[in-house]
Amino acid sequence: MRLPLLAAVCCALLASAARPHCAAAAKARHFKWEISNMFWSPDCEEKVVIGINGQFPGPTIRARAGDTIHVELKNALHTEGVVIHWHGIRQIGTPWMDGTAAISQCAINPEETFTYRFVVDKPGTYFYHGHYGMQRAAGLYGSLIVDVAEGEEEPFKYDGELNLLLSDWYHESIHTQMVALSSKPLRWIGEPQFNCSMAAAHTPGATQCAAVNRQCAPVVLPVQPNKTYRLRVASTTSLASLNLAIGNHKMTVVEADGNYVDPFAADDIDIYSGDSYSVLLTTDQDPSSNYWVSVGVRGRLPKTAPALAVLNYRPNRASKLPALAPPVTPAWDDYEHSKAFTFRIRARAGTPPPPATADRRIELLNTQNRMDGRTKWSINNVSMVLPATPYLGSLKLGLKSTLAAARPAETFSRGYDVRQPPANPNTTAGDNVYVLAYNTTVDVVLQNANALAHNVSEVHPWHLHGHDFWVLGYGEGPYRGDAADEARLNLRDPPLRNTAVIFPYGWTALRFVADNPGVWAFHCHIEPHLHMGMGVVFAEAVDRVGKVPKEAVSCGATASALMNGDHL
Amino acid sequence: MRLPLLAAVCCALLASAARPHCAAAAKARHFKWEISNMFWSPDCEEKVVIGINGQFPGPTIRARAGDTIHVELKNALHTEGVVIHWHGIRQIGTPWMDGTAAISQCAINPEETFTYRFVVDKPGTYFYHGHYGMQRAAGLYGSLIVDVAEGEEEPFKYDGELNLLLSDWYHESIHTQMVALSSKPLRWIGEPQFNCSMAAAHTPGATQCAAVNRQCAPVVLPVQPNKTYRLRVASTTSLASLNLAIGNHKMTVVEADGNYVDPFAADDIDIYSGDSYSVLLTTDQDPSSNYWVSVGVRGRLPKTAPALAVLNYRPNRASKLPALAPPVTPAWDDYEHSKAFTFRIRARAGTPPPPATADRRIELLNTQNRMDGRTKWSINNVSMVLPATPYLGSLKLGLKSTLAAARPAETFSRGYDVRQPPANPNTTAGDNVYVLAYNTTVDVVLQNANALAHNVSEVHPWHLHGHDFWVLGYGEGPYRGDAADEARLNLRDPPLRNTAVIFPYGWTALRFVADNPGVWAFHCHIEPHLHMGMGVVFAEAVDRVGKVPKEAVSCGATASALMNGDHL
């Protein structure tokens, strides 16, 4: 079987037009959200989604760098907890606001209200999403756009903005998906039958069902001719890696994950789950036509047509079919194309360079394994299982009972054959806590390997909370840490990012400075992979974490300790 | 529309054979349960159910009167809390073990373990089930059978026992059902298409699909000829009222809801959700044949065939088709038949009689209403909404912020026209807390009325936690509390029960003594109706409640108060 981990079948790629929100001068921005299940038809077939204030996707947050965001969040789900992670926001000084259930806080129980308060310190293209179970895959996400501070300027010019938040959508509920992923053996959820997708809606001859349902109407990106636009694109997919191309238009990549990059031109861009980009787009083509935007699948044989959006040259009607066919995105398994794109991403001049050397190197082998008959992902042969008590509370209070005393391995066997399925496929569960000393420079080498089936090695986009990291380099095959590997590292202009990919059978080296006390998740951003254990936790200078609000950790053993008189 | 509240369509009636559990002499009985979602095929179509230790329905608990049950329950659901209510067990002295989320305890969060410890003080036929959101309807239930204490004897003789736990099953998930019920307007979940049911499996000419799937194989009740059996029957249906008949066999009703009743013979018995019965059955028919047991729907036009089980006269093979057709249960709307059955239930001689007079009478009008465009059920025009903090914690700590200061109405307008839709269909939400003084005798009159649609009044089985009550009587039309109504009350031999029905347009009068300090739910046992607000809470002598374990109320405002130094 080629795709042993495709637990749910991609049935539509979603490109949601963000609703722009007027940026005011105020520094505190207040939002009141209610999270609930509701009926919605993301691909014209009605299902239950998790919505915010009756919207799917959630409302766009727009702020300026330095602003404080206040989100008073009421959980109106019936029996499920909820949290919101602010993806890309480093939460400097507020690790309890990171919104990762069982790590930075307790899930917010039904009928409870929790207020997120945090500073968006850096301009960029971000998003937010659920971070409990697989709730992101249930549609719990939205855009978070941070403009430069009042009086400052972006290092590039544009006349207008467009925003696309990309996702994928599955017809089975996340509850069914989670049961399937946890089954013995792992269960494939059958491909749903349906005839209506955003692609179909604007493809000549296909069913025009989108026309009757606003919820699945194709996204329209309205532009004026002969202008330059900043197109913000982010991906909150559950599973799919994507590629975006615009008919007859080149793009200039200028931002990645909230960091400026050395501008470069591209015909198409790869976007992995957890990534965000800004590209500049000049509307210099025949203005009498509209143009297709195609979003295709990378890294897995796609089971669905590309998602299509319309670049609508005004005053043409949005419904005017483009003269050209939709651009064809690269073949799903053209990894050389993907690597060429990824390797071109370099820091813009002026980006702080990494420290020249690291104090510590943590090498993380990514393997697919089995545990009690279930399929798991493991890091150095330990599959992460989240505890009832959030790590932040346990570590801040020094609770002995909730986390293992032993620390996970810093490396893996040098002789491990990354080209073969694991010789020992059995794995164990653990909390995977790496303790980082304050202000040390940490290198992480992510090592990819063969999965359980022969000749399968997948792409994994790893996302770090609480930090940007420098992406120092990539290599093929096993990392050896020798001079040749060292020579591959880029210490001159490595990009700062919060998400980095490992390619099949390869490795990726990252560096960051442990200067943000907190407890930070670091994990594959593919929702089923995280659910199956593909992550670790960095406990970073927890003794320097400020006073954690009780309401953030009022559950499990932390609650018991606080009731018994312990203090945070 | 005739059935405006049938939110989900009954697609199979389930009759689950309980697995008998050997009664030992020990007084403490320990169980270790893990609750998780899992795939199961209750009607041969695979869906997600909530199972216990990988079983559906959950394991049968069998104990002797006076035993202490210990259930160490781990919540292995991914994002949902859970609780278990021990239906019919009065929890004398342990109101925090009643297992009602937001009332007697906080929902147990994922990965957490909570241990239920309580005494089963009275022999009888009970069951347990989830009591959070609509989790009971997801399959979270099982039997709880309490035998007489060692050395004591039942007041009737039998040679063997049979046990049937009846339920209904819907193809939409409870999450979808809850969204549908909360939608504006109320949403009807379409009737699922399927061709395989337990009925079909043993009906000549129907699909034999059950034969290939043990999970939906028909229930077989094995008996020897010329013996007397005690058949225990309980109903944990989400919605359906049921009637059970056995081909060619009469039944003698001897127990209702864990209380002995004056024995009487019946051709068929009505069983509402929340009810339990024991009937004696003598196998005095032609032993060369097997016999069908039919379970049909009452009170709503059935959309599904009756469930069938096989009374298997050994040594006939269980698969031997009965010679006779399945018995036909009464027409769904033959309320006279239902009333005749219900009115025949009287206490067995020796049952404690009710106090001759009551100290207080609470009259509860049951109406269907609207709130913000949603359909609700209201009691005296207030629809119950459960808070984030459990009532028991709030009331024990005297928290002012969590519950309304105003108490709900003790009665409703004498002029209310129960035969018409509510003149004012608008309702409000509330916590519906009635405060009861210790050892007072309380009468409750439940008044049925017309729903929102003309000429619709439904049956509602009301279930009281923490108590049995005497069912003093029933009346047609509006209760007036005059001499004629008083004359209808039976103070001589009213049955003790924990569930009592109100018939369309009628009233039912109950009496109980408030001698069990605690906070007790009193509600319609139809799962969607409770979800839509059809309940109240009795706060009974809360000052006399013993020390509530912190872990039971470690959430919401109770947790905050305890962290701030309050004591339970």
PDB file of C-alpha atoms in Angstrom, chain A residues 25-31 61-71 91 94 97 115-121 146:
ATOM      1  CA  ALA A  25      -4.863  52.500  15.853  1.00  0.00           C
ATOM      2  CA  ALA A  26      -5.863  50.964  19.190  1.00  0.00           C
ATOM      3  CA  LYS A  27      -3.317  48.728  20.857  1.00  0.00           C
ATOM      4  CA  ALA A  28      -5.716  46.403  22.637  1.00  0.00           C
ATOM      5  CA  ARG A  29      -8.014  44.439  20.393  1.00  0.00           C
ATOM      6  CA  HIS A  30     -10.943  42.671  21.960  1.00  0.00           C
ATOM      7  CA  PHE A  31     -12.799  39.734  20.533  1.00  0.00           C
ATOM      8  CA  ILE A  61      -8.012  38.744  13.420  1.00  0.00           C
ATOM      9  CA  ARG A  62      -6.126  41.755  12.121  1.00  0.00           C
ATOM     10  CA  ALA A  63      -3.766  43.736  14.322  1.00  0.00           C
ATOM     11  CA  ARG A  64      -0.579  45.761  14.301  1.00  0.00           C
ATOM     12  CA  ALA A  65       2.739  44.599  15.677  1.00  0.00           C
ATOM     13  CA  GLY A  66       2.843  45.382  19.375  1.00  0.00           C
ATOM     14  CA  ASP A  67      -0.905  45.133  19.873  1.00  0.00           C
ATOM     15  CA  THR A  68      -2.415  42.994  22.577  1.00  0.00           C
ATOM     16  CA  ILE A  69      -5.092  40.579  21.492  1.00  0.00           C
ATOM     17  CA  HIS A  70      -7.854  39.661  23.927  1.00  0.00           C
ATOM     18  CA  VAL A  71     -10.069  36.776  22.915  1.00  0.00           C
ATOM     19  CA  GLN A  91       3.938  34.106  23.246  1.00  0.00           C
ATOM     20  CA  THR A  94       2.923  34.268  28.134  1.00  0.00           C
ATOM     21  CA  MET A  97      -1.574  31.518  26.285  1.00  0.00           C
ATOM     22  CA  THR A 115      -9.672  34.712  27.904  1.00  0.00           C
ATOM     23  CA  TYR A 116      -6.570  34.572  25.749  1.00  0.00           C
ATOM     24  CA  ARG A 117      -4.384  37.653  26.152  1.00  0.00           C
ATOM     25  CA  PHE A 118      -1.126  37.946  24.233  1.00  0.00           C
ATOM     26  CA  VAL A 119       1.013  40.366  22.292  1.00  0.00           C
ATOM     27  CA  VAL A 120       1.524  40.011  18.571  1.00  0.00           C
ATOM     28  CA  ASP A 121       5.073  41.299  18.532  1.00  0.00           C
ATOM     29  CA  VAL A 146      -0.293  41.311  11.854  1.00  0.00           C
TER      30      VAL A 146
END
